[in-house]
Amino acid sequence: MTKHKRALAGALTLAVAVGVAGAVLPGSAAAASGTTASARSAKAGGDHAGVRAYLRRLTSDDGVPGALAEVRDRRGSRVLTSGVADVDSLAPVHRDSRFRIGSMTKMFTATTVLQLVEEGDVRLDAPVERYLPGVVRGHGNDGRKITVRQLLQHTSRLPDFLDYLKPQDIVADPLAHHDPRDLVALALQHPPVDKPGTNWDYSNTNYLLAGMIIERVTGHTYAHEVHERIVRPLRLRETYVPSETTIRGPHPRGYAQPGKDAPLVDITRIDPSIGGAAGGIVSSGTDLNTFLAALLGGDLLQPAELREMTRTQPTGGDGDRAYGLGLESRSLPGGGRYWGHSGDFLGYETMAGATVDGRQATVMANLGPGSSDAQSDHIRAAVETALSGGRAPDRG
């Protein structure tokens, strides 16, 4: 849901003006908390000074209340935190924090679809119409001409429902429930961006449809399938598809900031249906690193399906970023590549990445959207620094 941060920031300006409860981050709160580290089983390699530096930058220069990084390699895992989980109580960020992962949800959705491909229930190159007859129609959109693969790779060229859902409506009524069929119908009231298969264009509508395919094929809810196919086998104790508006277990408050020096808006409580199979999951650094290790290690998909997932399409921007099926690929500053995804949901910005040789890193900031253009860059730099051994060059 990354492309809509600017629009949401504008909506939050309106929300503050009409009286949504806000809180001002005390100027010294983030700096006073320092940066802490705790080990889970054994310390991961290196002292991760570079990662610490980016976390401090997030909670100082970028105005993020709190940030967390969990770094893992074959020797163990380390949690680093900076700033506060709550700007009122000044409680530190909990090492076992749960948070909304936004578009990182797409990795879980794509994995579930690819498991159905393994089982013969779904074909990647079959038209969407086969599984959702009559659903993708109107204004030039046609599910008979769009494949499941194109949904997962964002080459369907379907309009994104978030382009047409007024963000101020989300902010004004964050507890409103949104049926995925209604959100898809909203998108399909508008013409496609282009013909299916012509270049890459990120659209959250694709993954709402993928979630609907999962439900139609299995006869179970999306939440049930993700739990039974991924969460339970991997024993992910802090990952779930929420139905409630709160977050279970220890978690930082989620904030948004409409502009520089503007009051923070506490938007921790929100109906997750606005994200659904495109962005609704709650997880943690521990679980996301475990998931990525299992995914790239072949524990969730057979070799043929994992190859399909990692067959990438250039995105046409942002360096050498390439997109597979629900999985991004980027180069590391010191050489090599990593796999993962970024995520934005009101209140949080996140990113996770992993290398095929057994390194994983997840970073969370409890501010989204924020007022700093550098926030996303610093989150990505922290992930890449962690995956590069902790001391990647400063990106400025």
Coordinates of C-alpha atoms in Angstrom, one line a residue:
M1 CA 0.0 0.0 0.0
T2 CA 3.1 2.1 -0.4
K3 CA 2.1 4.4 -3.2
H4 CA -0.6 6.1 -1.2
K5 CA 1.4 7.5 1.7
R6 CA 1.2 11.0 0.3
A7 CA -2.6 10.9 -0.2
L8 CA -3.0 9.6 3.3
A9 CA -0.8 12.3 4.7
G10 CA -3.1 14.9 3.1
A11 CA -6.1 13.2 4.6
L12 CA -4.5 13.3 8.0
T13 CA -4.1 17.0 7.7
L14 CA -7.9 17.2 7.3
A15 CA -8.4 14.7 10.2
V16 CA -6.3 16.8 12.5
A17 CA -8.2 19.9 11.5
V18 CA -11.6 18.3 12.3
G19 CA -10.4 17.1 15.7
V20 CA -9.0 13.5 15.5
A21 CA -7.2 12.9 18.7
G22 CA -3.4 13.6 18.4
A23 CA -0.3 13.6 20.5
V24 CA 2.8 15.7 20.2
L25 CA 6.1 13.7 20.5
P26 CA 8.2 15.2 23.2
G27 CA 11.3 16.5 21.6
S28 CA 13.6 14.5 23.8
A29 CA 11.6 11.3 24.1
A30 CA 13.2 9.4 21.2
A31 CA 16.7 10.6 22.0
A32 CA 16.4 9.9 25.7
S33 CA 15.5 6.3 25.3
G34 CA 18.7 5.5 23.4
T35 CA 19.2 2.4 21.4
T36 CA 18.9 -1.0 23.2
A37 CA 19.7 -4.5 22.1
S38 CA 18.6 -7.9 23.4
A39 CA 19.6 -11.4 22.3
R40 CA 17.0 -14.2 21.8
S41 CA 19.2 -17.3 21.7
A42 CA 22.7 -16.2 20.5
K43 CA 24.0 -13.0 19.2
A44 CA 23.9 -12.6 15.4
G45 CA 27.2 -11.9 13.8
G46 CA 28.6 -8.4 14.2
D47 CA 27.6 -5.6 16.6
H48 CA 25.3 -4.0 13.9
A49 CA 26.6 -0.5 14.6
G50 CA 25.3 0.6 11.2
V51 CA 21.8 -0.7 11.9
R52 CA 21.8 1.1 15.3
A53 CA 22.8 4.3 13.5
Y54 CA 19.8 4.1 11.1
L55 CA 17.4 3.3 14.0
R56 CA 18.7 6.4 15.8
R57 CA 18.3 8.4 12.7
L58 CA 14.7 7.3 12.3
T59 CA 13.9 8.3 15.9
S60 CA 15.6 11.6 15.7
D61 CA 16.0 13.2 12.3
D62 CA 12.9 11.5 10.8
G63 CA 10.6 12.0 13.8
V64 CA 9.6 8.4 14.3
P65 CA 8.5 7.7 17.9
G66 CA 10.0 4.2 17.9
A67 CA 11.8 1.7 15.7
L68 CA 12.8 -1.9 15.9
A69 CA 15.2 -4.1 13.9
E70 CA 15.5 -7.9 14.3
V71 CA 18.5 -9.4 12.6
R72 CA 19.2 -13.1 12.2
D73 CA 21.9 -15.3 10.8
R74 CA 22.8 -18.9 11.2
R75 CA 24.4 -18.1 14.6
G76 CA 21.3 -16.5 16.2
S77 CA 19.1 -13.5 16.4
R78 CA 19.5 -10.0 17.8
V79 CA 16.8 -7.3 18.5
L80 CA 17.7 -3.6 18.3
T81 CA 15.3 -0.9 19.3
S82 CA 15.3 2.9 19.5
G83 CA 12.8 5.4 20.8
V84 CA 9.4 4.8 22.4
A85 CA 6.4 2.6 21.8
D86 CA 4.0 5.2 23.3
V87 CA 4.6 9.0 23.2
D88 CA 2.4 9.5 26.3
S89 CA 3.9 6.9 28.7
L90 CA 7.3 6.9 27.0
A91 CA 7.4 3.1 27.3
P92 CA 10.3 1.7 25.3
V93 CA 9.7 -0.5 22.2
H94 CA 9.1 -4.1 23.3
R95 CA 11.6 -6.6 21.9
D96 CA 8.6 -8.9 21.0
S97 CA 6.6 -6.2 19.4
R98 CA 3.7 -7.1 17.0
F99 CA 2.8 -4.6 14.3
R100 CA 0.7 -4.3 11.1
I101 CA 2.9 -5.3 8.2
G102 CA 1.0 -3.7 5.4
S103 CA 2.0 -5.0 1.9
M104 CA 4.4 -7.6 3.3
T105 CA 1.1 -9.5 3.5
K106 CA 1.4 -10.1 -0.2
M107 CA 4.3 -12.5 0.4
F108 CA 1.9 -14.7 2.5
T109 CA -0.9 -14.4 -0.1
A110 CA 1.3 -15.3 -3.0
T111 CA 2.8 -18.3 -1.1
T112 CA -0.7 -19.6 -0.4
V113 CA -1.7 -19.3 -4.0
L114 CA 1.4 -21.0 -5.1
Q115 CA 0.7 -23.9 -2.7
L116 CA -2.7 -24.2 -4.5
V117 CA -0.7 -24.3 -7.8
E118 CA 1.3 -27.2 -6.4
E119 CA -1.8 -29.0 -5.5
G120 CA -3.3 -28.6 -8.9
D121 CA -6.2 -26.4 -7.8
V122 CA -4.9 -23.2 -9.4
R123 CA -3.0 -22.6 -12.7
L124 CA -0.8 -19.6 -12.8
D125 CA -1.5 -18.9 -16.5
A126 CA -5.2 -19.6 -16.3
P127 CA -7.5 -16.6 -16.6
V128 CA -8.9 -15.1 -13.4
E129 CA -12.4 -15.7 -14.9
R130 CA -11.9 -19.4 -14.3
Y131 CA -11.9 -18.9 -10.6
L132 CA -14.0 -15.8 -10.2
P133 CA -16.5 -15.9 -13.0
G134 CA -18.0 -12.5 -13.8
V135 CA -16.1 -10.7 -11.1
V136 CA -13.6 -8.8 -13.1
R137 CA -15.7 -7.0 -15.7
G138 CA -16.7 -3.5 -16.8
H139 CA -15.0 -0.3 -18.0
G140 CA -12.5 -2.3 -20.1
N141 CA -11.5 -4.7 -17.3
D142 CA -11.9 -8.3 -18.2
G143 CA -11.0 -11.3 -16.1
R144 CA -11.0 -13.5 -19.2
K145 CA -7.8 -11.7 -20.4
I146 CA -6.0 -11.5 -17.1
T147 CA -4.1 -14.4 -15.6
V148 CA -3.4 -15.4 -12.0
R149 CA 0.3 -14.8 -12.6
Q150 CA -0.4 -11.3 -13.7
L151 CA -2.3 -10.6 -10.5
L152 CA 0.6 -11.8 -8.4
Q153 CA 3.2 -10.0 -10.4
H154 CA 1.3 -6.7 -10.7
T155 CA 1.2 -6.9 -14.5
S156 CA -2.6 -7.1 -14.7
R157 CA -2.9 -3.3 -15.2
L158 CA -6.0 -3.3 -13.1
P159 CA -6.8 0.0 -11.4
D160 CA -5.9 0.2 -7.7
F161 CA -8.9 0.6 -5.4
L162 CA -6.8 2.9 -3.1
D163 CA -6.7 5.4 -6.0
Y164 CA -10.4 5.9 -5.7
L165 CA -11.1 5.4 -2.0
K166 CA -11.0 8.8 -0.3
P167 CA -8.3 8.5 2.3
Q168 CA -10.0 11.1 4.5
D169 CA -12.9 8.6 4.7
I170 CA -10.5 6.0 6.2
V171 CA -9.1 8.5 8.7
A172 CA -12.5 9.9 9.6
D173 CA -13.9 6.4 10.3
P174 CA -11.0 4.0 10.9
L175 CA -13.2 1.4 12.4
A176 CA -15.4 1.0 9.3
H177 CA -15.5 -2.5 7.8
H178 CA -14.7 -2.9 4.1
D179 CA -15.8 -6.0 2.2
P180 CA -13.1 -7.0 -0.4
R181 CA -15.8 -7.4 -3.1
D182 CA -16.9 -3.8 -2.6
L183 CA -13.3 -2.6 -2.8
V184 CA -12.8 -4.6 -6.0
A185 CA -16.0 -3.2 -7.4
L186 CA -14.9 0.3 -6.6
A187 CA -11.7 -0.2 -8.6
L188 CA -13.5 -1.8 -11.5
Q189 CA -15.7 1.3 -12.0
H190 CA -12.6 2.8 -13.7
P191 CA -10.7 1.7 -16.8
P192 CA -7.5 -0.4 -16.6
V193 CA -4.1 1.4 -16.7
D194 CA -3.2 -0.5 -19.9
K195 CA -3.5 -3.9 -21.5
P196 CA -2.8 -6.9 -19.3
G197 CA 0.8 -8.0 -19.4
T198 CA 2.2 -4.6 -20.5
N199 CA 4.8 -3.6 -18.0
W200 CA 4.6 -3.5 -14.2
D201 CA 2.1 -1.4 -12.2
Y202 CA 1.5 -1.9 -8.5
S203 CA -2.2 -2.4 -7.6
N204 CA -3.6 -3.6 -4.4
T205 CA -6.7 -4.8 -6.3
N206 CA -4.6 -7.7 -7.6
Y207 CA -4.1 -9.1 -4.1
L208 CA -7.7 -8.6 -3.0
L209 CA -8.6 -10.8 -6.0
A210 CA -5.9 -13.3 -5.1
G211 CA -7.5 -13.6 -1.7
M212 CA -10.9 -14.1 -3.3
I213 CA -9.4 -16.9 -5.5
I214 CA -8.0 -18.6 -2.4
E215 CA -11.4 -18.5 -0.7
R216 CA -13.3 -19.7 -3.8
V217 CA -10.9 -22.6 -4.5
T218 CA -10.6 -23.9 -1.0
G219 CA -14.0 -23.1 0.4
H220 CA -12.4 -21.6 3.5
T221 CA -11.6 -18.1 4.6
Y222 CA -8.3 -16.4 3.6
A223 CA -7.4 -16.2 7.3
H224 CA -8.0 -20.0 7.7
E225 CA -5.8 -20.9 4.8
V226 CA -2.9 -18.6 5.8
H227 CA -3.0 -20.0 9.3
E228 CA -3.2 -23.7 8.3
R229 CA -0.6 -23.4 5.4
I230 CA 1.9 -21.0 6.9
V231 CA 1.4 -19.9 10.4
R232 CA 0.7 -23.2 12.1
P233 CA 3.4 -25.3 10.2
L234 CA 6.1 -22.7 11.0
R235 CA 4.8 -22.1 14.5
L236 CA 4.5 -18.4 14.0
R237 CA 3.1 -17.4 17.4
E238 CA 2.9 -13.7 16.6
T239 CA 1.4 -13.7 13.1
Y240 CA -2.3 -13.7 12.2
V241 CA -4.9 -12.3 9.9
P242 CA -6.8 -10.0 12.3
S243 CA -10.6 -9.5 12.4
E244 CA -10.5 -7.2 15.4
T245 CA -9.4 -3.5 15.4
T246 CA -6.8 -3.9 18.1
I247 CA -3.4 -5.7 18.0
R248 CA -2.8 -8.7 20.3
G249 CA 0.1 -8.9 22.6
P250 CA 2.9 -6.3 23.1
H251 CA 2.9 -3.7 20.4
P252 CA 3.9 0.0 19.8
R253 CA 1.2 2.5 19.3
G254 CA 0.8 3.3 15.6
Y255 CA 1.1 7.0 14.7
A256 CA 0.7 9.1 11.6
Q257 CA 1.9 12.7 11.0
P258 CA 0.3 15.0 8.5
G259 CA 3.2 17.3 8.1
K260 CA 6.4 18.7 9.6
D261 CA 6.0 19.7 13.3
A262 CA 2.3 18.7 13.1
P263 CA 0.8 16.7 16.0
L264 CA 1.0 12.9 15.8
V265 CA -2.3 11.1 15.2
D266 CA -2.7 7.8 17.2
I267 CA -4.3 5.4 14.7
T268 CA -3.4 2.1 16.4
R269 CA -7.1 1.0 16.3
I270 CA -8.3 0.5 12.7
D271 CA -10.4 -2.1 11.0
P272 CA -7.8 -4.2 9.1
S273 CA -10.3 -5.1 6.3
I274 CA -9.0 -2.0 4.4
G275 CA -5.9 -4.1 3.8
G276 CA -7.2 -7.6 3.6
A277 CA -5.2 -10.1 1.5
A278 CA -3.2 -7.1 0.1
G279 CA -2.1 -5.6 3.5
G280 CA -3.9 -6.7 6.6
I281 CA -1.7 -9.2 8.4
V282 CA -0.1 -8.5 11.9
S283 CA 3.3 -10.1 12.6
S284 CA 6.6 -9.5 14.3
G285 CA 10.3 -9.4 13.5
T286 CA 10.8 -12.9 14.8
D287 CA 8.0 -14.4 12.7
L288 CA 8.8 -12.5 9.5
N289 CA 12.4 -13.6 9.6
T290 CA 11.3 -17.2 10.3
F291 CA 8.9 -17.0 7.4
L292 CA 11.4 -15.6 4.9
A293 CA 14.0 -18.2 5.9
A294 CA 11.5 -21.0 5.4
L295 CA 10.3 -19.6 2.1
L296 CA 13.7 -19.2 0.5
G297 CA 14.8 -22.5 2.1
G298 CA 12.2 -24.4 0.3
D299 CA 10.1 -25.3 3.3
L300 CA 6.9 -23.7 2.0
L301 CA 7.1 -24.3 -1.7
Q302 CA 8.4 -27.0 -4.0
P303 CA 11.3 -26.0 -6.2
A304 CA 9.2 -25.4 -9.3
E305 CA 6.8 -23.0 -7.6
L306 CA 9.7 -21.2 -5.8
R307 CA 11.3 -20.7 -9.2
E308 CA 8.1 -19.1 -10.4
M309 CA 7.9 -16.9 -7.4
T310 CA 11.5 -15.6 -7.9
R311 CA 11.1 -15.1 -11.7
T312 CA 11.1 -11.3 -11.6
Q313 CA 9.8 -8.4 -13.7
P314 CA 11.6 -5.0 -13.7
T315 CA 9.6 -2.4 -11.9
G316 CA 10.9 0.5 -14.0
G317 CA 12.3 2.6 -11.1
D318 CA 13.8 2.6 -7.7
G319 CA 17.2 1.3 -8.7
D320 CA 17.4 -2.3 -9.7
R321 CA 14.2 -3.4 -7.8
A322 CA 12.5 -6.3 -9.5
Y323 CA 9.2 -8.0 -8.6
G324 CA 8.5 -11.7 -8.7
L325 CA 5.2 -13.2 -7.4
G326 CA 4.6 -11.3 -4.2
L327 CA 8.3 -11.1 -3.6
E328 CA 10.8 -8.2 -4.4
S329 CA 14.4 -8.5 -5.3
R330 CA 17.1 -5.8 -4.7
S331 CA 20.9 -5.7 -4.8
L332 CA 22.9 -5.3 -1.6
P333 CA 25.4 -2.4 -1.4
G334 CA 28.4 -4.7 -1.0
G335 CA 27.2 -7.2 -3.7
G336 CA 24.7 -10.0 -4.0
R337 CA 20.9 -9.7 -3.8
Y338 CA 18.2 -10.2 -1.3
W339 CA 14.5 -11.0 -1.3
G340 CA 11.6 -9.5 0.7
H341 CA 9.0 -6.8 0.6
S342 CA 8.2 -3.5 2.1
G343 CA 4.9 -2.6 3.8
D344 CA 2.9 0.5 4.8
F345 CA -0.3 0.5 6.8
L346 CA -1.7 3.5 8.7
G347 CA 0.5 3.8 11.8
Y348 CA 3.4 1.6 10.7
E349 CA 6.1 1.3 8.0
T350 CA 8.0 -1.9 7.7
M351 CA 10.4 -3.9 5.6
A352 CA 11.9 -7.4 5.7
G353 CA 14.6 -9.0 3.6
A354 CA 16.6 -12.2 3.4
T355 CA 19.5 -13.7 1.5
V356 CA 19.6 -17.3 0.2
D357 CA 22.6 -18.0 2.4
G358 CA 20.6 -17.6 5.6
R359 CA 20.5 -14.0 6.7
Q360 CA 17.3 -12.2 7.5
A361 CA 16.3 -8.7 8.8
T362 CA 13.1 -7.0 9.6
V363 CA 12.7 -3.3 10.4
M364 CA 9.6 -1.5 11.9
A365 CA 8.9 2.1 12.5
N366 CA 5.6 3.1 14.3
L367 CA 4.9 6.1 12.1
G368 CA 3.1 5.9 8.8
P369 CA 2.7 8.1 6.9
G370 CA 5.4 10.4 8.4
S371 CA 6.5 13.8 7.4
S372 CA 10.1 12.8 6.5
D373 CA 10.9 11.9 2.9
A374 CA 13.9 10.0 4.2
Q375 CA 12.0 7.6 6.5
S376 CA 11.5 4.9 3.8
D377 CA 15.1 5.3 2.7
H378 CA 16.4 4.8 6.2
I379 CA 14.2 1.8 6.8
R380 CA 15.5 0.1 3.7
A381 CA 19.1 1.1 4.5
A382 CA 18.8 -0.5 7.9
V383 CA 17.6 -3.8 6.3
E384 CA 20.4 -3.7 3.7
T385 CA 23.0 -2.9 6.3
A386 CA 21.9 -5.8 8.5
L387 CA 22.0 -8.2 5.6
S388 CA 25.5 -6.9 4.7
G389 CA 26.9 -7.7 8.1
G390 CA 26.0 -4.6 10.0
R391 CA 28.4 -2.0 8.6
A392 CA 27.2 -0.9 5.1
P393 CA 28.4 2.5 3.9
D394 CA 26.4 5.5 5.1
R395 CA 23.7 6.5 2.5
G396 CA 23.4 10.0 3.8

